[in-house]
Amino acid sequence: MIRSLALGFLSIVLASCARQIQPVNTRYDQQALPPAPDYSKSGHWAALPDKLDAADSVPLNSNLRNNQSTAAADVFFVYPTIYTGK
């Protein structure tokens, strides 16, 4: 059993070192950029204090409360991997 596992592991290691993976030659066409969002419209925001959204969620059974409307400061967070397009 141990010999089979060791042989399997060695096979994987040797196979991964056999050749480097090369990127596919793909042509990326330039496309026109979409218009910039109009941030004066609430529909262009993921979260706002006066809008029911995911930012209003707090953990169940905790002392935390949604106090966005009375918060002393505003926070703007840009999530680095939110883009899910092709």
mmCIF file with all atom_site columns, C-alpha atoms in Angstrom:
data_model
loop_
_atom_site.group_PDB
_atom_site.id
_atom_site.type_symbol
_atom_site.label_atom_id
_atom_site.label_alt_id
_atom_site.label_comp_id
_atom_site.label_asym_id
_atom_site.label_entity_id
_atom_site.label_seq_id
_atom_site.pdbx_PDB_ins_code
_atom_site.Cartn_x
_atom_site.Cartn_y
_atom_site.Cartn_z
_atom_site.occupancy
_atom_site.B_iso_or_equiv
_atom_site.pdbx_formal_charge
_atom_site.auth_seq_id
_atom_site.auth_comp_id
_atom_site.auth_asym_id
_atom_site.auth_atom_id
_atom_site.pdbx_PDB_model_num
ATOM 1  C CA . MET A 1 1  ? 0.000   0.000  0.000   1.00 0.00 ? 1  MET A CA 1
ATOM 2  C CA . ILE A 1 2  ? 2.739   2.432  0.965   1.00 0.00 ? 2  ILE A CA 1
ATOM 3  C CA . ARG A 1 3  ? 4.728   1.472  -2.134  1.00 0.00 ? 3  ARG A CA 1
ATOM 4  C CA . SER A 1 4  ? 1.685   2.240  -4.333  1.00 0.00 ? 4  SER A CA 1
ATOM 5  C CA . LEU A 1 5  ? 1.185   5.627  -2.690  1.00 0.00 ? 5  LEU A CA 1
ATOM 6  C CA . ALA A 1 6  ? 4.870   6.481  -3.033  1.00 0.00 ? 6  ALA A CA 1
ATOM 7  C CA . LEU A 1 7  ? 4.875   5.424  -6.679  1.00 0.00 ? 7  LEU A CA 1
ATOM 8  C CA . GLY A 1 8  ? 1.720   7.478  -7.349  1.00 0.00 ? 8  GLY A CA 1
ATOM 9  C CA . PHE A 1 9  ? 3.215   10.545 -5.676  1.00 0.00 ? 9  PHE A CA 1
ATOM 10 C CA . LEU A 1 10 ? 6.477   10.159 -7.580  1.00 0.00 ? 10 LEU A CA 1
ATOM 11 C CA . SER A 1 11 ? 4.548   9.826  -10.855 1.00 0.00 ? 11 SER A CA 1
ATOM 12 C CA . ILE A 1 12 ? 2.670   13.061 -10.167 1.00 0.00 ? 12 ILE A CA 1
ATOM 13 C CA . VAL A 1 13 ? 5.868   14.929 -9.286  1.00 0.00 ? 13 VAL A CA 1
ATOM 14 C CA . LEU A 1 14 ? 7.699   13.697 -12.387 1.00 0.00 ? 14 LEU A CA 1
ATOM 15 C CA . ALA A 1 15 ? 4.721   14.405 -14.661 1.00 0.00 ? 15 ALA A CA 1
ATOM 16 C CA . SER A 1 16 ? 4.431   17.957 -13.368 1.00 0.00 ? 16 SER A CA 1
ATOM 17 C CA . CYS A 1 17 ? 8.125   18.575 -14.056 1.00 0.00 ? 17 CYS A CA 1
ATOM 18 C CA . ALA A 1 18 ? 8.085   16.976 -17.505 1.00 0.00 ? 18 ALA A CA 1
ATOM 19 C CA . ARG A 1 19 ? 7.187   20.129 -19.424 1.00 0.00 ? 19 ARG A CA 1
ATOM 20 C CA . GLN A 1 20 ? 6.101   23.613 -18.687 1.00 0.00 ? 20 GLN A CA 1
ATOM 21 C CA . ILE A 1 21 ? 2.607   24.649 -19.589 1.00 0.00 ? 21 ILE A CA 1
ATOM 22 C CA . GLN A 1 22 ? 2.607   27.187 -22.392 1.00 0.00 ? 22 GLN A CA 1
ATOM 23 C CA . PRO A 1 23 ? -0.102  29.831 -22.734 1.00 0.00 ? 23 PRO A CA 1
ATOM 24 C CA . VAL A 1 24 ? -2.560  29.409 -25.575 1.00 0.00 ? 24 VAL A CA 1
ATOM 25 C CA . ASN A 1 25 ? -2.014  31.807 -28.454 1.00 0.00 ? 25 ASN A CA 1
ATOM 26 C CA . THR A 1 26 ? -5.196  33.825 -28.210 1.00 0.00 ? 26 THR A CA 1
ATOM 27 C CA . ARG A 1 27 ? -5.889  37.093 -29.925 1.00 0.00 ? 27 ARG A CA 1
ATOM 28 C CA . TYR A 1 28 ? -7.657  39.608 -27.749 1.00 0.00 ? 28 TYR A CA 1
ATOM 29 C CA . ASP A 1 29 ? -9.550  42.213 -29.713 1.00 0.00 ? 29 ASP A CA 1
ATOM 30 C CA . GLN A 1 30 ? -9.772  45.664 -28.280 1.00 0.00 ? 30 GLN A CA 1
ATOM 31 C CA . GLN A 1 31 ? -13.290 46.703 -27.475 1.00 0.00 ? 31 GLN A CA 1
ATOM 32 C CA . ALA A 1 32 ? -14.739 50.084 -26.785 1.00 0.00 ? 32 ALA A CA 1
ATOM 33 C CA . LEU A 1 33 ? -14.902 50.870 -23.098 1.00 0.00 ? 33 LEU A CA 1
ATOM 34 C CA . PRO A 1 34 ? -18.390 51.093 -21.614 1.00 0.00 ? 34 PRO A CA 1
ATOM 35 C CA . PRO A 1 35 ? -19.494 54.498 -20.344 1.00 0.00 ? 35 PRO A CA 1
ATOM 36 C CA . ALA A 1 36 ? -18.358 55.429 -16.853 1.00 0.00 ? 36 ALA A CA 1
ATOM 37 C CA . PRO A 1 37 ? -20.950 54.808 -14.124 1.00 0.00 ? 37 PRO A CA 1
ATOM 38 C CA . ASP A 1 38 ? -22.950 57.811 -12.932 1.00 0.00 ? 38 ASP A CA 1
ATOM 39 C CA . TYR A 1 39 ? -22.387 57.603 -9.191  1.00 0.00 ? 39 TYR A CA 1
ATOM 40 C CA . SER A 1 40 ? -25.041 60.233 -8.548  1.00 0.00 ? 40 SER A CA 1
ATOM 41 C CA . LYS A 1 41 ? -27.561 57.417 -9.235  1.00 0.00 ? 41 LYS A CA 1
ATOM 42 C CA . SER A 1 42 ? -28.118 54.908 -6.422  1.00 0.00 ? 42 SER A CA 1
ATOM 43 C CA . GLY A 1 43 ? -28.425 52.039 -8.933  1.00 0.00 ? 43 GLY A CA 1
ATOM 44 C CA . HIS A 1 44 ? -24.687 52.319 -9.606  1.00 0.00 ? 44 HIS A CA 1
ATOM 45 C CA . TRP A 1 45 ? -23.783 51.537 -5.992  1.00 0.00 ? 45 TRP A CA 1
ATOM 46 C CA . ALA A 1 46 ? -23.622 48.083 -4.378  1.00 0.00 ? 46 ALA A CA 1
ATOM 47 C CA . ALA A 1 47 ? -24.436 49.505 -0.954  1.00 0.00 ? 47 ALA A CA 1
ATOM 48 C CA . LEU A 1 48 ? -25.881 52.721 0.431   1.00 0.00 ? 48 LEU A CA 1
ATOM 49 C CA . PRO A 1 49 ? -27.121 53.629 3.938   1.00 0.00 ? 49 PRO A CA 1
ATOM 50 C CA . ASP A 1 50 ? -30.686 54.272 2.743   1.00 0.00 ? 50 ASP A CA 1
ATOM 51 C CA . LYS A 1 51 ? -30.866 51.172 0.479   1.00 0.00 ? 51 LYS A CA 1
ATOM 52 C CA . LEU A 1 52 ? -31.650 47.611 1.634   1.00 0.00 ? 52 LEU A CA 1
ATOM 53 C CA . ASP A 1 53 ? -28.583 45.642 0.490   1.00 0.00 ? 53 ASP A CA 1
ATOM 54 C CA . ALA A 1 54 ? -25.986 43.059 1.566   1.00 0.00 ? 54 ALA A CA 1
ATOM 55 C CA . ALA A 1 55 ? -24.145 45.663 3.652   1.00 0.00 ? 55 ALA A CA 1
ATOM 56 C CA . ASP A 1 56 ? -27.123 45.685 6.040   1.00 0.00 ? 56 ASP A CA 1
ATOM 57 C CA . SER A 1 57 ? -26.456 42.073 7.062   1.00 0.00 ? 57 SER A CA 1
ATOM 58 C CA . VAL A 1 58 ? -25.121 41.324 10.523  1.00 0.00 ? 58 VAL A CA 1
ATOM 59 C CA . PRO A 1 59 ? -24.373 37.905 12.049  1.00 0.00 ? 59 PRO A CA 1
ATOM 60 C CA . LEU A 1 60 ? -27.248 36.195 13.842  1.00 0.00 ? 60 LEU A CA 1
ATOM 61 C CA . ASN A 1 61 ? -27.047 35.881 17.612  1.00 0.00 ? 61 ASN A CA 1
ATOM 62 C CA . SER A 1 62 ? -24.639 38.792 17.993  1.00 0.00 ? 62 SER A CA 1
ATOM 63 C CA . ASN A 1 63 ? -24.726 42.221 19.576  1.00 0.00 ? 63 ASN A CA 1
ATOM 64 C CA . LEU A 1 64 ? -23.909 43.862 16.255  1.00 0.00 ? 64 LEU A CA 1
ATOM 65 C CA . ARG A 1 65 ? -26.478 46.225 14.734  1.00 0.00 ? 65 ARG A CA 1
ATOM 66 C CA . ASN A 1 66 ? -26.833 47.973 11.403  1.00 0.00 ? 66 ASN A CA 1
ATOM 67 C CA . ASN A 1 67 ? -26.016 51.591 12.262  1.00 0.00 ? 67 ASN A CA 1
ATOM 68 C CA . GLN A 1 68 ? -25.119 52.894 8.791   1.00 0.00 ? 68 GLN A CA 1
ATOM 69 C CA . SER A 1 69 ? -27.507 55.825 8.930   1.00 0.00 ? 69 SER A CA 1
ATOM 70 C CA . THR A 1 70 ? -25.973 57.174 12.158  1.00 0.00 ? 70 THR A CA 1
ATOM 71 C CA . ALA A 1 71 ? -22.331 56.183 11.593  1.00 0.00 ? 71 ALA A CA 1
ATOM 72 C CA . ALA A 1 72 ? -19.688 58.809 12.301  1.00 0.00 ? 72 ALA A CA 1
ATOM 73 C CA . ALA A 1 73 ? -17.792 58.048 9.091   1.00 0.00 ? 73 ALA A CA 1
ATOM 74 C CA . ASP A 1 74 ? -18.421 56.708 5.591   1.00 0.00 ? 74 ASP A CA 1
ATOM 75 C CA . VAL A 1 75 ? -16.306 53.842 4.283   1.00 0.00 ? 75 VAL A CA 1
ATOM 76 C CA . PHE A 1 76 ? -15.648 53.155 0.611   1.00 0.00 ? 76 PHE A CA 1
ATOM 77 C CA . PHE A 1 77 ? -14.236 49.704 -0.097  1.00 0.00 ? 77 PHE A CA 1
ATOM 78 C CA . VAL A 1 78 ? -13.143 48.507 -3.531  1.00 0.00 ? 78 VAL A CA 1
ATOM 79 C CA . TYR A 1 79 ? -13.202 44.720 -3.629  1.00 0.00 ? 79 TYR A CA 1
ATOM 80 C CA . PRO A 1 80 ? -10.275 43.568 -5.843  1.00 0.00 ? 80 PRO A CA 1
ATOM 81 C CA . THR A 1 81 ? -11.827 40.464 -7.416  1.00 0.00 ? 81 THR A CA 1
ATOM 82 C CA . ILE A 1 82 ? -15.441 41.352 -7.971  1.00 0.00 ? 82 ILE A CA 1
ATOM 83 C CA . TYR A 1 83 ? -15.360 41.224 -11.802 1.00 0.00 ? 83 TYR A CA 1
ATOM 84 C CA . THR A 1 84 ? -16.951 38.013 -13.061 1.00 0.00 ? 84 THR A CA 1
ATOM 85 C CA . GLY A 1 85 ? -17.333 38.770 -16.778 1.00 0.00 ? 85 GLY A CA 1
ATOM 86 C CA . LYS A 1 86 ? -15.749 36.871 -19.615 1.00 0.00 ? 86 LYS A CA 1
#
